[in-house]
mmCIF file of C-alpha atoms and ligand atoms in Angstrom:
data_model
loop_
_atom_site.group_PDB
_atom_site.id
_atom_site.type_symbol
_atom_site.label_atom_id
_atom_site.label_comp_id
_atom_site.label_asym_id
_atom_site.label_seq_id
_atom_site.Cartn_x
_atom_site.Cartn_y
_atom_site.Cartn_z
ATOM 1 C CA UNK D 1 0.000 0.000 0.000
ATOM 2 C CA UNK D 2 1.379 3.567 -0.979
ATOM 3 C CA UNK D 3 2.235 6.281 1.639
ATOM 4 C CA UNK D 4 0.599 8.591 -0.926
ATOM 5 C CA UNK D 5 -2.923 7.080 -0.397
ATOM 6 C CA UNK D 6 -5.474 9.885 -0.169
ATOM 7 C CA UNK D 7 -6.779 9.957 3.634
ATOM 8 C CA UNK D 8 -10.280 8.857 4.063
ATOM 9 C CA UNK D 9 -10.756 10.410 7.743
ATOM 10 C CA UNK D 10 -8.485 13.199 7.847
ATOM 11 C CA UNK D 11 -8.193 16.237 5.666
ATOM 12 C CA UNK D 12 -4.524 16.258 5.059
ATOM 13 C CA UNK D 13 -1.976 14.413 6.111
ATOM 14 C CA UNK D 14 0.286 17.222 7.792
ATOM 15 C CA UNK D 15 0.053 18.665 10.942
ATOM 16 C CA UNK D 16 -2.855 21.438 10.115
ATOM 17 C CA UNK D 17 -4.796 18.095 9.202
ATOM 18 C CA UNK D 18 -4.436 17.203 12.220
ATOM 19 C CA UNK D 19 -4.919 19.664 13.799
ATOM 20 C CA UNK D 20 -8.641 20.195 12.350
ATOM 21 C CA UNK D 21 -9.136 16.674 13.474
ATOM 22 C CA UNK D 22 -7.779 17.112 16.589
ATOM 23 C CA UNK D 23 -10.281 20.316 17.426
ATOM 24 C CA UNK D 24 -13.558 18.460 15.802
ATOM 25 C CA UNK D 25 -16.057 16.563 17.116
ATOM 26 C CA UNK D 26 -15.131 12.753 15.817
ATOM 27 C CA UNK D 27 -11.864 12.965 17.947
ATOM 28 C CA UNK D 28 -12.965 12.633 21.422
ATOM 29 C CA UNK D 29 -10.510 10.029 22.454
ATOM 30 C CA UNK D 30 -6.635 10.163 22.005
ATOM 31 C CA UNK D 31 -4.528 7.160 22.833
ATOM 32 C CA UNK D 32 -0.864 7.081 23.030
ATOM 33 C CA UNK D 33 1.082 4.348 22.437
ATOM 34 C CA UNK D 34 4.750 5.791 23.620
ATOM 35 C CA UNK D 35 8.736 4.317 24.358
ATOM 36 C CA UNK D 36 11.986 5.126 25.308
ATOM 37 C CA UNK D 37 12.687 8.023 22.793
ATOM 38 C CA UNK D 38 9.929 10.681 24.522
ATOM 39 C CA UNK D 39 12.519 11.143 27.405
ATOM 40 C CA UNK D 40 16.292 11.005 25.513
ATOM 41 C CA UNK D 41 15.815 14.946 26.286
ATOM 42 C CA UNK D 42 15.140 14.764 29.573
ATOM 43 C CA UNK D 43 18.961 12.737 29.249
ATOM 44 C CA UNK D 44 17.676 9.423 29.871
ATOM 45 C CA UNK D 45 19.592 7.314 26.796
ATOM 46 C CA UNK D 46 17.024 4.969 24.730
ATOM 47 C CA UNK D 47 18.282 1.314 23.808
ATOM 48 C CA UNK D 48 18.516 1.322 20.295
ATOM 49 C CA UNK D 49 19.468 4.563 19.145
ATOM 50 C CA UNK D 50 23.158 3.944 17.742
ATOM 51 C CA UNK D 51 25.870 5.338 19.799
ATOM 52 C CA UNK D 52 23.700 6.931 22.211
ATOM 53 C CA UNK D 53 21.667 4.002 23.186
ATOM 54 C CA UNK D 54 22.143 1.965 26.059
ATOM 55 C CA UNK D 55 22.589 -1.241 24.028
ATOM 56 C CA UNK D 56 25.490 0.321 22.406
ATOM 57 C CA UNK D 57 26.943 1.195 26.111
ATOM 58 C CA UNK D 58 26.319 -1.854 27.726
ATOM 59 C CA UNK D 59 29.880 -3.210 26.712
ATOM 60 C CA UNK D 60 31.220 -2.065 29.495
ATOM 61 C CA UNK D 61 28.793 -4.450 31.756
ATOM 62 C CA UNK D 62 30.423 -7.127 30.307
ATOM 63 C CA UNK D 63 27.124 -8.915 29.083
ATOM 64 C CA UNK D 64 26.794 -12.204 26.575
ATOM 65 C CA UNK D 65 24.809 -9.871 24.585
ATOM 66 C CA UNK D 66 22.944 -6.589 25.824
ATOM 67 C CA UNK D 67 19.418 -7.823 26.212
ATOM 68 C CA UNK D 68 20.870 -10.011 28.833
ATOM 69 C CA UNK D 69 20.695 -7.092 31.302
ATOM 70 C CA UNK D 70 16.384 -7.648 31.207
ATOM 71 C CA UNK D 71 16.476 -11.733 30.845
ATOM 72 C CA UNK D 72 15.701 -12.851 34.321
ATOM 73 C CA UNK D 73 17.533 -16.108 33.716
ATOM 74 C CA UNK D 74 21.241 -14.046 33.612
ATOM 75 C CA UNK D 75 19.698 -11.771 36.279
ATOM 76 C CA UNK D 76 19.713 -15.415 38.922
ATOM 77 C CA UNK D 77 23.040 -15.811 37.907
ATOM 78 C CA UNK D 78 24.676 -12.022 38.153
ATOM 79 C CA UNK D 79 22.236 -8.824 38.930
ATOM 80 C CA UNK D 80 25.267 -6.617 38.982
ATOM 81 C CA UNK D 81 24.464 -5.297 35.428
ATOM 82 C CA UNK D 82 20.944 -4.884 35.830
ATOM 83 C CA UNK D 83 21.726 -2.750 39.441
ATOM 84 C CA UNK D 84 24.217 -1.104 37.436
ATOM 85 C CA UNK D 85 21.387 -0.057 34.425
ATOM 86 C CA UNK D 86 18.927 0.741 37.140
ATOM 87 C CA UNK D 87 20.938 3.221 39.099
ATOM 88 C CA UNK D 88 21.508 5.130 36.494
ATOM 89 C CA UNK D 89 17.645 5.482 35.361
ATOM 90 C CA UNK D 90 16.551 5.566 38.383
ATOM 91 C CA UNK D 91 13.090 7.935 38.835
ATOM 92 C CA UNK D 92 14.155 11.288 40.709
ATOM 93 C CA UNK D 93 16.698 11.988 38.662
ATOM 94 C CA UNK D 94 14.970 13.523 35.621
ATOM 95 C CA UNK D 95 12.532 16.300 34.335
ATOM 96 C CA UNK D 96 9.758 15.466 32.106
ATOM 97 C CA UNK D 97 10.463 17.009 28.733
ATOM 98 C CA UNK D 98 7.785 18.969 26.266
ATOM 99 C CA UNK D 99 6.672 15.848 25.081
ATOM 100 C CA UNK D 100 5.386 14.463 28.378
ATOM 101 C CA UNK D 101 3.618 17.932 29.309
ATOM 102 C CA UNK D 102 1.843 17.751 25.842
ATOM 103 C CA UNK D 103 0.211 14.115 27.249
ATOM 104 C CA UNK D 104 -0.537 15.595 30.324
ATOM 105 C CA UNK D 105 -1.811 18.839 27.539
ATOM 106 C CA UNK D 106 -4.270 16.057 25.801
ATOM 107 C CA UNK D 107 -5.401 14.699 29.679
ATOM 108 C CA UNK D 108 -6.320 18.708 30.684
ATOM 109 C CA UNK D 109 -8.289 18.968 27.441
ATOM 110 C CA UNK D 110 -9.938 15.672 28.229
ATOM 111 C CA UNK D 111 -8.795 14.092 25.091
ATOM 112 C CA UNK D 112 -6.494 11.413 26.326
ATOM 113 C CA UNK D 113 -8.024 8.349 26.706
ATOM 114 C CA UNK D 114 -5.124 6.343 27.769
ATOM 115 C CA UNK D 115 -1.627 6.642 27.586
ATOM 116 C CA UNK D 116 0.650 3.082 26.949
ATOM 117 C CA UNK D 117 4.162 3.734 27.979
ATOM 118 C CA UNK D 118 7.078 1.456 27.850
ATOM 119 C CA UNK D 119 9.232 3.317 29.766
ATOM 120 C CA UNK D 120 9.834 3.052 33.561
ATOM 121 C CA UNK D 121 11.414 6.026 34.331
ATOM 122 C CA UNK D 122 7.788 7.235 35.394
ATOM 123 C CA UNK D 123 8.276 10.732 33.837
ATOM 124 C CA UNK D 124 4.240 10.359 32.858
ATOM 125 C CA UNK D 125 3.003 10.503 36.138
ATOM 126 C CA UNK D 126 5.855 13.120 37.424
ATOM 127 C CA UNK D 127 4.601 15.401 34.264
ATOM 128 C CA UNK D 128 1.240 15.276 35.743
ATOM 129 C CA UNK D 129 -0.695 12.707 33.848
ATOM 130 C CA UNK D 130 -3.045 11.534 35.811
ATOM 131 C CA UNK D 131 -2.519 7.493 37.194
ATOM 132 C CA UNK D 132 -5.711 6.158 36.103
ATOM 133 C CA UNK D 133 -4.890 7.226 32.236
ATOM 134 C CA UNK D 134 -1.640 5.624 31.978
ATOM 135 C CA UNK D 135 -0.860 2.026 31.333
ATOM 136 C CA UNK D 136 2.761 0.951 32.345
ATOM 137 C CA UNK D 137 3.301 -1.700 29.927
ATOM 138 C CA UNK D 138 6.346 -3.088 31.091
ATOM 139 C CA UNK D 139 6.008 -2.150 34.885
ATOM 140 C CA UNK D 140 7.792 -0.014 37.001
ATOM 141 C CA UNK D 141 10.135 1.135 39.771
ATOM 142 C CA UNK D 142 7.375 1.444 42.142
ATOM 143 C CA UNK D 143 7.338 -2.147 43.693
ATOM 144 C CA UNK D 144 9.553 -4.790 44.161
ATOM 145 C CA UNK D 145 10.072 -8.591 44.969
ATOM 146 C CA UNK D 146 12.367 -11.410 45.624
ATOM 147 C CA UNK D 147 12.968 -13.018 42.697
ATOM 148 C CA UNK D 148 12.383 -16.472 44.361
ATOM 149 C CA UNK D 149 9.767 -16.613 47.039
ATOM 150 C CA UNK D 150 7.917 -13.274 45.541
ATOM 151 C CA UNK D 151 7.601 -11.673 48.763
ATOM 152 C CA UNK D 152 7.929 -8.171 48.594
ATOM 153 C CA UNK D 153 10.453 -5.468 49.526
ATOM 154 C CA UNK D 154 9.847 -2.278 51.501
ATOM 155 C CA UNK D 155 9.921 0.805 49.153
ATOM 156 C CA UNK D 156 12.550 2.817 50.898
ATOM 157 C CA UNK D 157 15.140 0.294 51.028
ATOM 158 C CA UNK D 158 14.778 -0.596 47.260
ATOM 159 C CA UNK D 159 15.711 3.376 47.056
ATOM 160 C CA UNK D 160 18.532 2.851 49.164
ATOM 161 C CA UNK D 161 19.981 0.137 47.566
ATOM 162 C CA UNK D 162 19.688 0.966 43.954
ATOM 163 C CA UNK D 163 21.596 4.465 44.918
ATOM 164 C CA UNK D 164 24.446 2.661 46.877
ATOM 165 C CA UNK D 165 24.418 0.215 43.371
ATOM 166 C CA UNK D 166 24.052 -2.766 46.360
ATOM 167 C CA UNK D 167 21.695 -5.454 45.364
ATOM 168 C CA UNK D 168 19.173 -6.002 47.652
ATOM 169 C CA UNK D 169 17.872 -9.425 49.282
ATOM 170 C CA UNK D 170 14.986 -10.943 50.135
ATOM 171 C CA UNK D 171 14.642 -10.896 54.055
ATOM 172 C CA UNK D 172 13.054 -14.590 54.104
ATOM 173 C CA UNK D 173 14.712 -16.311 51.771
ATOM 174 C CA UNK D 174 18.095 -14.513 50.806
ATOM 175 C CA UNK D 175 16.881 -14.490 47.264
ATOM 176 C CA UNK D 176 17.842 -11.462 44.738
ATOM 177 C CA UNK D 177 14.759 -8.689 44.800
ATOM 178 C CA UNK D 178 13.756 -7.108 41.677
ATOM 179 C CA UNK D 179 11.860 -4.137 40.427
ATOM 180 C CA UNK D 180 8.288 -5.277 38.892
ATOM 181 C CA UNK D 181 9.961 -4.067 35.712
ATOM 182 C CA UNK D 182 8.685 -6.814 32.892
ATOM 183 C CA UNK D 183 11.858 -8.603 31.866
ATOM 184 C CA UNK D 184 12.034 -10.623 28.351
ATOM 185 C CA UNK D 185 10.181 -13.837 28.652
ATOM 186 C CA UNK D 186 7.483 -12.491 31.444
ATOM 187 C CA UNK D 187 4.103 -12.105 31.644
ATOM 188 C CA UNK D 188 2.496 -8.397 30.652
ATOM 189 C CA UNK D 189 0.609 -6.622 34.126
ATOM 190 C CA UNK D 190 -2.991 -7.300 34.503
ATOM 191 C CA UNK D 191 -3.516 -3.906 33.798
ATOM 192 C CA UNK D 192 -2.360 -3.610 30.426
ATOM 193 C CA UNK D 193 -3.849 -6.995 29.172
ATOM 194 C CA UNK D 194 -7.525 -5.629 30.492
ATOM 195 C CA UNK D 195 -6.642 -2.731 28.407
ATOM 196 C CA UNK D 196 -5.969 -3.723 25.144
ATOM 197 C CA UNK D 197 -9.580 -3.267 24.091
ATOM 198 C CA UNK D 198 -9.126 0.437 24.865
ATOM 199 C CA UNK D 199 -8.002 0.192 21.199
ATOM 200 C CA UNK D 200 -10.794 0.180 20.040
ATOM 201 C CA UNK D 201 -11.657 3.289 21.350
ATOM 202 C CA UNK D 202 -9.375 5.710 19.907
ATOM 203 C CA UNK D 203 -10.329 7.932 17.971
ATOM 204 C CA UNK D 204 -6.925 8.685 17.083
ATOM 205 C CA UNK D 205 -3.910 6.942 18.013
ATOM 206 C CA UNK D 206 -0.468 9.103 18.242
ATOM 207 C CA UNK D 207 2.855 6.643 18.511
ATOM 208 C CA UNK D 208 5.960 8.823 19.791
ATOM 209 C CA UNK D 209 9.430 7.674 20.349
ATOM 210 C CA UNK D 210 9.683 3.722 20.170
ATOM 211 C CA UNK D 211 11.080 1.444 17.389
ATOM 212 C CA UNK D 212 8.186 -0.584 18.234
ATOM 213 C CA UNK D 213 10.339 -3.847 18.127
ATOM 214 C CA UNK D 214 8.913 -5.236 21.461
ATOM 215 C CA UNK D 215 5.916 -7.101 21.761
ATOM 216 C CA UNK D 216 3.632 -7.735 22.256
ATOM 217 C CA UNK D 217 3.600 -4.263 22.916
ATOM 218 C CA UNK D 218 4.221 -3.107 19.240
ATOM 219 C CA UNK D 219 1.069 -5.182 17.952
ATOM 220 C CA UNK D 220 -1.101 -2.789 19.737
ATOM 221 C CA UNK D 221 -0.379 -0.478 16.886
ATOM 222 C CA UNK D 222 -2.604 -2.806 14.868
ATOM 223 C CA UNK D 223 -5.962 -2.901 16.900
ATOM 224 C CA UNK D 224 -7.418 0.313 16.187
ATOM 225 C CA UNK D 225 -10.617 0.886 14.145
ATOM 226 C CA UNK D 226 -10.438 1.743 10.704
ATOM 227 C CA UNK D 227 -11.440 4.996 10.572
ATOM 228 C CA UNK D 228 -8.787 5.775 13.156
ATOM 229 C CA UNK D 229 -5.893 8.165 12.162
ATOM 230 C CA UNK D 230 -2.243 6.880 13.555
ATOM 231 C CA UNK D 231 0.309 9.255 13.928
ATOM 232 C CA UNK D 232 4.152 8.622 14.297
ATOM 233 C CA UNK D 233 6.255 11.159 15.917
ATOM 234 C CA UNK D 234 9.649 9.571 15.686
ATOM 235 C CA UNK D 235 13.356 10.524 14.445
ATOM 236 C CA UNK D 236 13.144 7.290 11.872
ATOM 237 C CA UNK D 237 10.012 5.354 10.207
ATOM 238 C CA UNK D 238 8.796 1.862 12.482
ATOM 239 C CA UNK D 239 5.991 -0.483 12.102
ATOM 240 C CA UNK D 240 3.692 -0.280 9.291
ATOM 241 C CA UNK D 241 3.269 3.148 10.028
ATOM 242 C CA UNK D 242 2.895 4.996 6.721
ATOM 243 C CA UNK D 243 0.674 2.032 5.111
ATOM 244 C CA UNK D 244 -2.575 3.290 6.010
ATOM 245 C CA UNK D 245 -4.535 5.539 4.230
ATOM 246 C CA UNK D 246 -4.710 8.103 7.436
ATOM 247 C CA UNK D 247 -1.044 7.240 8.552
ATOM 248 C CA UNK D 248 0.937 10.427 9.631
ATOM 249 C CA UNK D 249 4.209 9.840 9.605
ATOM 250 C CA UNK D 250 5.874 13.272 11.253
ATOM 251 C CA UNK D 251 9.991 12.452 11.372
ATOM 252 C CA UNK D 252 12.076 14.891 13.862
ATOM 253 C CA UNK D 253 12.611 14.918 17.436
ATOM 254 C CA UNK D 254 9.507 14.646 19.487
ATOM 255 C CA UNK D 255 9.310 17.780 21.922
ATOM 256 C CA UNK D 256 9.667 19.857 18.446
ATOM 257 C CA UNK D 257 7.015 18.306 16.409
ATOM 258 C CA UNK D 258 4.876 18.247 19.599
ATOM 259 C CA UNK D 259 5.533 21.695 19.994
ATOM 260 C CA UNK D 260 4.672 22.416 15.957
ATOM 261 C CA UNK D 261 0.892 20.744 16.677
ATOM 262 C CA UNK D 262 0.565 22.509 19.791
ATOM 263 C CA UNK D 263 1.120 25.985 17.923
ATOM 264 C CA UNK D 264 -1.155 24.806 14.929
ATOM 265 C CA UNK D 265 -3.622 23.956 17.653
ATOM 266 C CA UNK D 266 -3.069 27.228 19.458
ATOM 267 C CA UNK D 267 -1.900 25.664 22.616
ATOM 268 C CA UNK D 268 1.794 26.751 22.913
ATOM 269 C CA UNK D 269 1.276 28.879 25.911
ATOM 270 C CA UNK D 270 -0.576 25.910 27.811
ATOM 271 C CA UNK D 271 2.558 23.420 27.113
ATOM 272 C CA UNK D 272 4.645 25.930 28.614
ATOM 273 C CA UNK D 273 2.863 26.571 31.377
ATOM 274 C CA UNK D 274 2.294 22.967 32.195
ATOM 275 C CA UNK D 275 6.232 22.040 31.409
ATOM 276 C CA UNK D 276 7.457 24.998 33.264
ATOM 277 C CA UNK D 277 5.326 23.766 36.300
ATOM 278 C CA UNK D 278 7.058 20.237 36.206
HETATM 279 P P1 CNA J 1 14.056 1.936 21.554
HETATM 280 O O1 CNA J 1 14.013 0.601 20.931
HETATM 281 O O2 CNA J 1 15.368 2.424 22.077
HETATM 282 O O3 CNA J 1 13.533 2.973 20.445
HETATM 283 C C1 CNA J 1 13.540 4.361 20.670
HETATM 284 C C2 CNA J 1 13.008 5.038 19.423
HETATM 285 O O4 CNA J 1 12.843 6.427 19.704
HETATM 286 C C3 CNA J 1 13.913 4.932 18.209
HETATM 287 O O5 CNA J 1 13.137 4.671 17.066
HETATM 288 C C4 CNA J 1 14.555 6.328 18.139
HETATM 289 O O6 CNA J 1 14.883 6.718 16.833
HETATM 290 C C5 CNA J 1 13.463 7.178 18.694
HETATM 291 N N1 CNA J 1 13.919 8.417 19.315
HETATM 292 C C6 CNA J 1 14.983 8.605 20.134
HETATM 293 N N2 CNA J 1 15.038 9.873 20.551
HETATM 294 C C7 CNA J 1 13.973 10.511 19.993
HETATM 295 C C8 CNA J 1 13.487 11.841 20.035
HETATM 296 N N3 CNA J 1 14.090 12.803 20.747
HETATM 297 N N4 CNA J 1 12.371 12.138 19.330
HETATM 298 C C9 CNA J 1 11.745 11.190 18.585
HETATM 299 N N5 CNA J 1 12.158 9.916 18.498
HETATM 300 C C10 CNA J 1 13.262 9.578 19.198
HETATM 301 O O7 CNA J 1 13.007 2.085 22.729
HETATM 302 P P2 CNA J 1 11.538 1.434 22.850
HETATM 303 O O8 CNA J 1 10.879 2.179 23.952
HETATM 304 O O9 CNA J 1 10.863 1.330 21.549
HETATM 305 O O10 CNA J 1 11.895 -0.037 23.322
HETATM 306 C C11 CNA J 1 11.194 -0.640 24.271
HETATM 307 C C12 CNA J 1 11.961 -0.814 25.599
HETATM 308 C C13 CNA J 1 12.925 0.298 25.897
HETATM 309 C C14 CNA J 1 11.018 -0.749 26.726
HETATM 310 O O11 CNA J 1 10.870 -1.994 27.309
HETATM 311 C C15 CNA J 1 11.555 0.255 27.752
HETATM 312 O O12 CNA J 1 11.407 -0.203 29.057
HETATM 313 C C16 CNA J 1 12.961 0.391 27.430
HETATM 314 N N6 CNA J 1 13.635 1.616 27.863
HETATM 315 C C17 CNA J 1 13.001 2.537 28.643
HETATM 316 C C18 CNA J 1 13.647 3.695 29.022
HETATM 317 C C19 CNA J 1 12.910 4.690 29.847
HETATM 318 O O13 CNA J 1 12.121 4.315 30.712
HETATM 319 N N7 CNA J 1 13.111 5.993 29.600
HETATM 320 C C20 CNA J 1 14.957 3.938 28.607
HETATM 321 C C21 CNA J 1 15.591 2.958 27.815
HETATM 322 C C22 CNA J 1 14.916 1.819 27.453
#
């Protein structure tokens, strides 16, 4: 199918197209479907950028191969790397950028319908977004348990731990503890696979900073209705984005494209207010 495919839905495929959609009365609810690449500005690396990614700095960690660092199996046998990764994203130590004020933007206009994150540096909720719209696909940093005997670990000694870069054991069994952060090979939360279905409610479905290579995460980007719109907002083309006849492909760093829409949608001086309150 052609990128060049008139749009059925929208009236253009550019940002004052969306815009129009954006402000009329078929787009009632937005979902986001977003990944790593919404907070490289606040200086969190991605993984798969080259260079700057963490993939391509994981060397150092001395790893088989770098998605070792999230395989649970290698994480029985040596945490070290994975304490290592997780000190150094650890929430607390980063501003939202633009692009996470412009979801918590969508929320205030009560557009967003719900936002799917893969990240867990939990910049969503520190932006303002409220809890109940955002669906952390691949868990968190906000709860922890022993790997072994699943009991959990107290909050504020997780924090203390990951800072000193100690790894932390269970206090019944000795076994490592671990952030509920979804490694390869686990089970999705509850929460997201109740939500899939929320799909189906977009009315328009904006995809920002992920190389949608993980699923099933990535397949999400397939369950909308027809005669819903998908935008990318990405530096390169993923997916199958740009095969639809109301695909949107916009390429460029997020926080400036977000910032183009906002002006074509006349709500610059909102985005900075909301970022400069974060
Ligand atoms: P990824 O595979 O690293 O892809 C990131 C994508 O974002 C790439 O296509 C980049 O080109 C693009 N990108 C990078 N910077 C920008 C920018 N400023 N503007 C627009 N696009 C940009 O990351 P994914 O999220 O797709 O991969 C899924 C993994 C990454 C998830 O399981 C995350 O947990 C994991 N991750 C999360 C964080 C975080 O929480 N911030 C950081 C690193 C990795």
């Amino acid at each position: 199918r052609s990128h060049n495919s008139k749009p059925k839905v929208l009236s253009q495929k550019d940002i004052p197209g969306l815009a129009k959609y954006i402000k009329s009365n078929d787009c009632k609810n937005i979902v986001l479907m977003i990944g790593a690449g919404v907070s490289t500005s606040a200086g969190i690396p991605d993984f798969r950028s080259p260079e700057t990614g963490l993939y391509s700095n994981l060397a150092r960690l001395n790893l088989p191969h770098p998605e070792a660092v999230f395989e649970i199996g290698f994480f029985r046998r040596n945490p070290v790397p994975f304490y290592t990764l997780a000190h150094e994203l650890y929430p607390g130590k980063f501003r939202p950028t633009p692009t996470h004020s412009f979801i918590r933007l969508l929320s205030e206009k009560s557009l967003l319908h719900t936002c799917f994150t893969q990240n867990i540096d939990t910049l969503e909720r520190r932006a303002g977004v409220p809890g109940d719209k955002i669906i952390e696909a691949h868990g968190s940093f906000a709860t922890q348990r022993c790997i072994d005997c699943k009991r959990s670990f107290d909050d504020a000694k997780m924090k203390e731990h990951i800072l000193a870069k100690k790894i932390a054991r269970c206090e019944r069994c000795n076994g490592y503890v671990k952030p509920d952060i979804v490694f390869f090979g686990e089970q999705l939360p509850d929460n997201f696979l109740s939500s899939i279905s929320n799909m189906l409610e977009a009315d328009l479905l904006i995809i920002m900073g992920t190389s949608l290579t993980v699923q099933p995460f990535a397949s999400l980007a397939d369950m909308v209705k027809d005669t819903c719109p998908r935008v990318l907002i990405n530096i390169d083309r993923v997916g199958n984005l740009g095969s639809m006849p109301d695909d949107v492909v916009l390429l460029g760093k997020c926080d400036e494209i977000v910032r183009d829409l906002c002006k074509e949608l006349g709500w610059e001086e909102d985005l900075d207010r909301l970022w400069s309150e974060t």
